[in-house]
Amino acid sequence: MSEAPHIQRNIRRTVVGCAAAAVGMIGLAYASVPLYDLFCKATGFDGTPSIRTANDSQVLDREIAIRFDSNVAPGLNWRFAPEKPEIKVKLGETTTVLYKVTNAGDKPTTGIATYNVQPDLAGSYFSKLECFCFTEQTLQPGETIESAVVFYVDPRILQDSDVKDLSSITLSYTYFPSKGGKPVAEVATSPKNPIVQ
């Protein structure tokens, strides 16, 4: 009988521990998306370019081709293209490239651009100083705007055996319809699943 209070205390501790673990996992699940995004931006993981405030790199004679890919997701009637599909830059050289986007629709629409770099391993060496990504743009019918991306390829790429021999990097942007500062995917229309606006 003297063991019963001890066993009940152990059961309570186990229940409290399991409940705390469950609450912690739920909290971690909610925090995982912003934490993953922060991790990718800080490390260049999964093709996410690094965001920098200044370029203190030395410019090297080694050149690399930068290809620019532009896409528009379904649900956004925009035309979107870089001024040039490809350029060559020296490692460490700060470069500015302009993109042009036009609302080809007959009503004002809002979009937001996301981006990545391919190959993924080059993401940590592709450093953006300025970009139009994750900034909502509302365009009137027929309106055209130009947006700039300012970047450099960090010369430290030559010290990474996995990517030191790369001859090209692709920077890919996709404009999505936007609501409340976040990209939204187009909802499939069906009798059971109508689009509500």
mmCIF file of C-alpha atoms in Angstrom:
data_model
loop_
_atom_site.group_PDB
_atom_site.id
_atom_site.type_symbol
_atom_site.label_atom_id
_atom_site.label_comp_id
_atom_site.label_asym_id
_atom_site.label_seq_id
_atom_site.Cartn_x
_atom_site.Cartn_y
_atom_site.Cartn_z
ATOM 1 C CA MET A 1 0.000 0.000 0.000
ATOM 2 C CA SER A 2 2.879 2.363 0.637
ATOM 3 C CA GLU A 3 3.849 2.039 -3.051
ATOM 4 C CA ALA A 4 0.467 3.330 -4.346
ATOM 5 C CA PRO A 5 1.186 7.080 -3.784
ATOM 6 C CA HIS A 6 4.611 6.634 -5.390
ATOM 7 C CA ILE A 7 3.068 4.904 -8.435
ATOM 8 C CA GLN A 8 0.370 7.587 -8.734
ATOM 9 C CA ARG A 9 3.049 10.306 -8.619
ATOM 10 C CA ASN A 10 4.973 8.537 -11.398
ATOM 11 C CA ILE A 11 1.815 8.222 -13.504
ATOM 12 C CA ARG A 12 1.053 11.933 -13.014
ATOM 13 C CA ARG A 13 4.623 12.860 -14.013
ATOM 14 C CA THR A 14 4.352 10.680 -17.107
ATOM 15 C CA VAL A 15 0.993 12.215 -18.081
ATOM 16 C CA VAL A 16 2.290 15.760 -17.507
ATOM 17 C CA GLY A 17 5.464 14.956 -19.460
ATOM 18 C CA CYS A 18 3.475 13.518 -22.387
ATOM 19 C CA ALA A 19 1.102 16.502 -22.385
ATOM 20 C CA ALA A 20 4.054 18.933 -22.350
ATOM 21 C CA ALA A 21 5.698 17.018 -25.211
ATOM 22 C CA ALA A 22 2.447 17.130 -27.220
ATOM 23 C CA VAL A 23 2.042 20.879 -26.644
ATOM 24 C CA GLY A 24 5.695 21.399 -27.573
ATOM 25 C CA MET A 25 5.310 19.426 -30.810
ATOM 26 C CA ILE A 26 2.220 21.417 -31.782
ATOM 27 C CA GLY A 27 4.079 24.665 -31.094
ATOM 28 C CA LEU A 28 7.056 23.438 -33.101
ATOM 29 C CA ALA A 29 4.768 22.490 -35.993
ATOM 30 C CA TYR A 30 3.391 26.061 -36.100
ATOM 31 C CA ALA A 31 6.881 27.539 -35.858
ATOM 32 C CA SER A 32 8.498 25.166 -38.362
ATOM 33 C CA VAL A 33 7.544 27.078 -41.535
ATOM 34 C CA PRO A 34 8.957 30.473 -40.451
ATOM 35 C CA LEU A 35 11.961 28.767 -38.836
ATOM 36 C CA TYR A 36 12.635 26.758 -42.013
ATOM 37 C CA ASP A 37 12.321 29.940 -44.098
ATOM 38 C CA LEU A 38 14.760 31.739 -41.781
ATOM 39 C CA PHE A 39 17.158 28.777 -41.908
ATOM 40 C CA CYS A 40 17.027 28.703 -45.734
ATOM 41 C CA LYS A 41 17.650 32.450 -46.000
ATOM 42 C CA ALA A 42 20.569 32.279 -43.577
ATOM 43 C CA THR A 43 22.260 29.226 -45.098
ATOM 44 C CA GLY A 44 21.170 29.193 -48.741
ATOM 45 C CA PHE A 45 19.669 25.744 -48.196
ATOM 46 C CA ASP A 46 17.234 24.450 -50.848
ATOM 47 C CA GLY A 47 18.342 27.033 -53.411
ATOM 48 C CA THR A 48 17.418 30.064 -51.309
ATOM 49 C CA PRO A 49 19.759 32.968 -52.093
ATOM 50 C CA SER A 50 21.433 34.708 -49.196
ATOM 51 C CA ILE A 51 20.226 38.223 -48.474
ATOM 52 C CA ARG A 52 22.998 40.702 -47.722
ATOM 53 C CA THR A 53 23.125 44.422 -47.029
ATOM 54 C CA ALA A 54 26.526 45.060 -48.657
ATOM 55 C CA ASN A 55 29.086 43.411 -50.891
ATOM 56 C CA ASP A 56 32.538 43.317 -49.332
ATOM 57 C CA SER A 57 33.819 40.631 -51.718
ATOM 58 C CA GLN A 58 36.834 40.922 -53.928
ATOM 59 C CA VAL A 59 36.006 40.820 -57.659
ATOM 60 C CA LEU A 60 37.741 37.921 -59.417
ATOM 61 C CA ASP A 61 38.395 37.380 -63.132
ATOM 62 C CA ARG A 62 36.441 34.104 -63.093
ATOM 63 C CA GLU A 63 33.088 34.491 -64.861
ATOM 64 C CA ILE A 64 29.862 32.554 -64.406
ATOM 65 C CA ALA A 65 26.665 32.678 -66.469
ATOM 66 C CA ILE A 66 23.500 33.732 -64.640
ATOM 67 C CA ARG A 67 20.239 32.627 -66.249
ATOM 68 C CA PHE A 68 16.982 34.356 -65.385
ATOM 69 C CA ASP A 69 13.755 32.381 -65.332
ATOM 70 C CA SER A 70 10.369 34.114 -64.929
ATOM 71 C CA ASN A 71 7.006 32.451 -64.370
ATOM 72 C CA VAL A 72 3.452 33.487 -63.566
ATOM 73 C CA ALA A 73 1.202 31.094 -61.657
ATOM 74 C CA PRO A 74 -2.329 30.315 -62.857
ATOM 75 C CA GLY A 75 -4.865 32.865 -61.646
ATOM 76 C CA LEU A 76 -2.702 35.909 -62.407
ATOM 77 C CA ASN A 77 -3.000 37.391 -65.904
ATOM 78 C CA TRP A 78 0.448 39.001 -65.957
ATOM 79 C CA ARG A 79 3.350 38.988 -68.399
ATOM 80 C CA PHE A 80 6.698 38.812 -66.627
ATOM 81 C CA ALA A 81 10.209 38.731 -68.119
ATOM 82 C CA PRO A 82 13.806 39.773 -67.383
ATOM 83 C CA GLU A 83 15.515 42.381 -69.580
ATOM 84 C CA LYS A 84 17.969 39.645 -70.637
ATOM 85 C CA PRO A 85 17.559 35.878 -70.305
ATOM 86 C CA GLU A 86 21.240 35.376 -69.423
ATOM 87 C CA ILE A 87 24.328 37.407 -68.552
ATOM 88 C CA LYS A 88 27.910 36.652 -67.555
ATOM 89 C CA VAL A 89 29.244 38.149 -64.340
ATOM 90 C CA LYS A 90 32.550 38.057 -62.541
ATOM 91 C CA LEU A 91 32.594 36.438 -59.124
ATOM 92 C CA GLY A 92 32.173 39.152 -56.485
ATOM 93 C CA GLU A 93 30.858 41.723 -58.986
ATOM 94 C CA THR A 94 27.684 43.595 -57.977
ATOM 95 C CA THR A 95 25.160 43.386 -60.813
ATOM 96 C CA THR A 96 21.696 44.866 -61.402
ATOM 97 C CA VAL A 97 19.109 43.196 -63.634
ATOM 98 C CA LEU A 98 15.669 44.605 -64.430
ATOM 99 C CA TYR A 99 12.461 42.627 -64.796
ATOM 100 C CA LYS A 100 9.344 43.945 -66.498
ATOM 101 C CA VAL A 101 5.859 42.906 -65.387
ATOM 102 C CA THR A 102 2.589 43.865 -67.085
ATOM 103 C CA ASN A 103 -1.018 43.305 -66.023
ATOM 104 C CA ALA A 104 -2.560 41.857 -69.203
ATOM 105 C CA GLY A 105 -5.977 41.549 -67.578
ATOM 106 C CA ASP A 106 -8.966 43.879 -67.506
ATOM 107 C CA LYS A 107 -9.043 44.483 -63.731
ATOM 108 C CA PRO A 108 -6.539 45.467 -61.024
ATOM 109 C CA THR A 109 -4.735 42.445 -59.603
ATOM 110 C CA THR A 110 -2.202 41.888 -56.852
ATOM 111 C CA GLY A 111 0.753 39.521 -57.019
ATOM 112 C CA ILE A 112 3.801 38.561 -55.036
ATOM 113 C CA ALA A 113 7.040 37.020 -56.304
ATOM 114 C CA THR A 114 8.916 34.104 -54.791
ATOM 115 C CA TYR A 115 12.327 32.913 -55.940
ATOM 116 C CA ASN A 116 14.956 30.223 -55.768
ATOM 117 C CA VAL A 117 18.351 29.386 -57.223
ATOM 118 C CA GLN A 118 19.359 26.266 -59.115
ATOM 119 C CA PRO A 119 21.394 24.242 -58.494
ATOM 120 C CA ASP A 120 20.335 24.224 -54.839
ATOM 121 C CA LEU A 121 23.910 24.065 -53.579
ATOM 122 C CA ALA A 122 24.696 27.420 -55.213
ATOM 123 C CA GLY A 123 22.042 29.206 -53.123
ATOM 124 C CA SER A 124 24.392 30.066 -50.282
ATOM 125 C CA TYR A 125 26.763 31.811 -52.723
ATOM 126 C CA PHE A 126 24.126 33.779 -54.647
ATOM 127 C CA SER A 127 23.782 36.920 -52.536
ATOM 128 C CA LYS A 128 20.993 39.403 -53.145
ATOM 129 C CA LEU A 129 21.419 43.016 -52.055
ATOM 130 C CA GLU A 130 18.035 44.193 -53.335
ATOM 131 C CA CYS A 131 15.024 42.408 -54.754
ATOM 132 C CA PHE A 132 11.303 42.693 -55.385
ATOM 133 C CA CYS A 133 10.515 39.272 -53.942
ATOM 134 C CA PHE A 134 7.900 38.916 -51.200
ATOM 135 C CA THR A 135 6.662 42.468 -51.850
ATOM 136 C CA GLU A 136 3.037 42.767 -52.947
ATOM 137 C CA GLN A 137 2.504 44.581 -56.242
ATOM 138 C CA THR A 138 -0.929 45.782 -57.360
ATOM 139 C CA LEU A 139 -1.109 46.552 -61.067
ATOM 140 C CA GLN A 140 -3.929 48.312 -62.885
ATOM 141 C CA PRO A 141 -5.154 46.891 -66.222
ATOM 142 C CA GLY A 142 -2.407 47.378 -68.825
ATOM 143 C CA GLU A 143 0.041 48.808 -66.261
ATOM 144 C CA THR A 144 3.723 47.897 -66.603
ATOM 145 C CA ILE A 145 6.403 48.290 -63.947
ATOM 146 C CA GLU A 146 10.104 47.548 -63.826
ATOM 147 C CA SER A 147 11.666 45.910 -60.792
ATOM 148 C CA ALA A 148 15.336 45.394 -60.051
ATOM 149 C CA VAL A 149 17.322 42.604 -58.489
ATOM 150 C CA VAL A 150 20.834 43.511 -57.312
ATOM 151 C CA PHE A 151 23.130 40.581 -56.575
ATOM 152 C CA TYR A 152 26.614 39.122 -56.597
ATOM 153 C CA VAL A 153 28.033 35.611 -56.619
ATOM 154 C CA ASP A 154 30.262 35.158 -53.590
ATOM 155 C CA PRO A 155 33.816 34.187 -54.641
ATOM 156 C CA ARG A 156 33.840 31.649 -51.783
ATOM 157 C CA ILE A 157 31.995 29.399 -54.230
ATOM 158 C CA LEU A 158 35.451 28.406 -55.513
ATOM 159 C CA GLN A 159 36.278 26.852 -52.123
ATOM 160 C CA ASP A 160 33.271 24.505 -52.235
ATOM 161 C CA SER A 161 34.190 21.283 -54.032
ATOM 162 C CA ASP A 162 30.524 20.583 -54.828
ATOM 163 C CA VAL A 163 29.993 23.769 -56.879
ATOM 164 C CA LYS A 164 33.417 25.237 -57.683
ATOM 165 C CA ASP A 165 33.223 24.104 -61.312
ATOM 166 C CA LEU A 166 29.729 25.460 -62.019
ATOM 167 C CA SER A 167 29.459 27.273 -65.314
ATOM 168 C CA SER A 168 25.961 28.679 -64.708
ATOM 169 C CA ILE A 169 23.383 29.470 -62.029
ATOM 170 C CA THR A 170 19.661 29.988 -62.630
ATOM 171 C CA LEU A 171 17.681 32.565 -60.659
ATOM 172 C CA SER A 172 14.009 31.697 -60.948
ATOM 173 C CA TYR A 173 11.106 33.963 -59.971
ATOM 174 C CA THR A 174 7.425 33.080 -59.928
ATOM 175 C CA TYR A 175 4.629 35.615 -59.448
ATOM 176 C CA PHE A 176 1.598 34.277 -57.580
ATOM 177 C CA PRO A 177 -1.755 35.900 -56.912
ATOM 178 C CA SER A 178 -1.493 37.486 -53.484
ATOM 179 C CA LYS A 179 -3.837 38.043 -50.597
ATOM 180 C CA GLY A 180 -2.758 39.706 -47.375
ATOM 181 C CA GLY A 181 0.926 39.688 -48.332
ATOM 182 C CA LYS A 182 1.048 35.919 -48.954
ATOM 183 C CA PRO A 183 1.022 33.981 -52.230
ATOM 184 C CA VAL A 184 -2.160 32.000 -52.837
ATOM 185 C CA ALA A 185 -2.624 29.012 -55.095
ATOM 186 C CA GLU A 186 -5.531 28.928 -57.498
ATOM 187 C CA VAL A 187 -8.399 26.824 -56.196
ATOM 188 C CA ALA A 188 -9.748 24.246 -58.615
ATOM 189 C CA THR A 189 -13.314 24.997 -59.688
ATOM 190 C CA SER A 190 -15.856 22.230 -59.389
ATOM 191 C CA PRO A 191 -19.560 21.974 -58.459
ATOM 192 C CA LYS A 192 -18.549 20.723 -54.987
ATOM 193 C CA ASN A 193 -15.726 23.203 -54.581
ATOM 194 C CA PRO A 194 -16.712 26.632 -56.007
ATOM 195 C CA ILE A 195 -14.338 29.563 -55.775
ATOM 196 C CA VAL A 196 -15.521 32.071 -53.198
ATOM 197 C CA GLN A 197 -14.227 35.621 -53.524
#
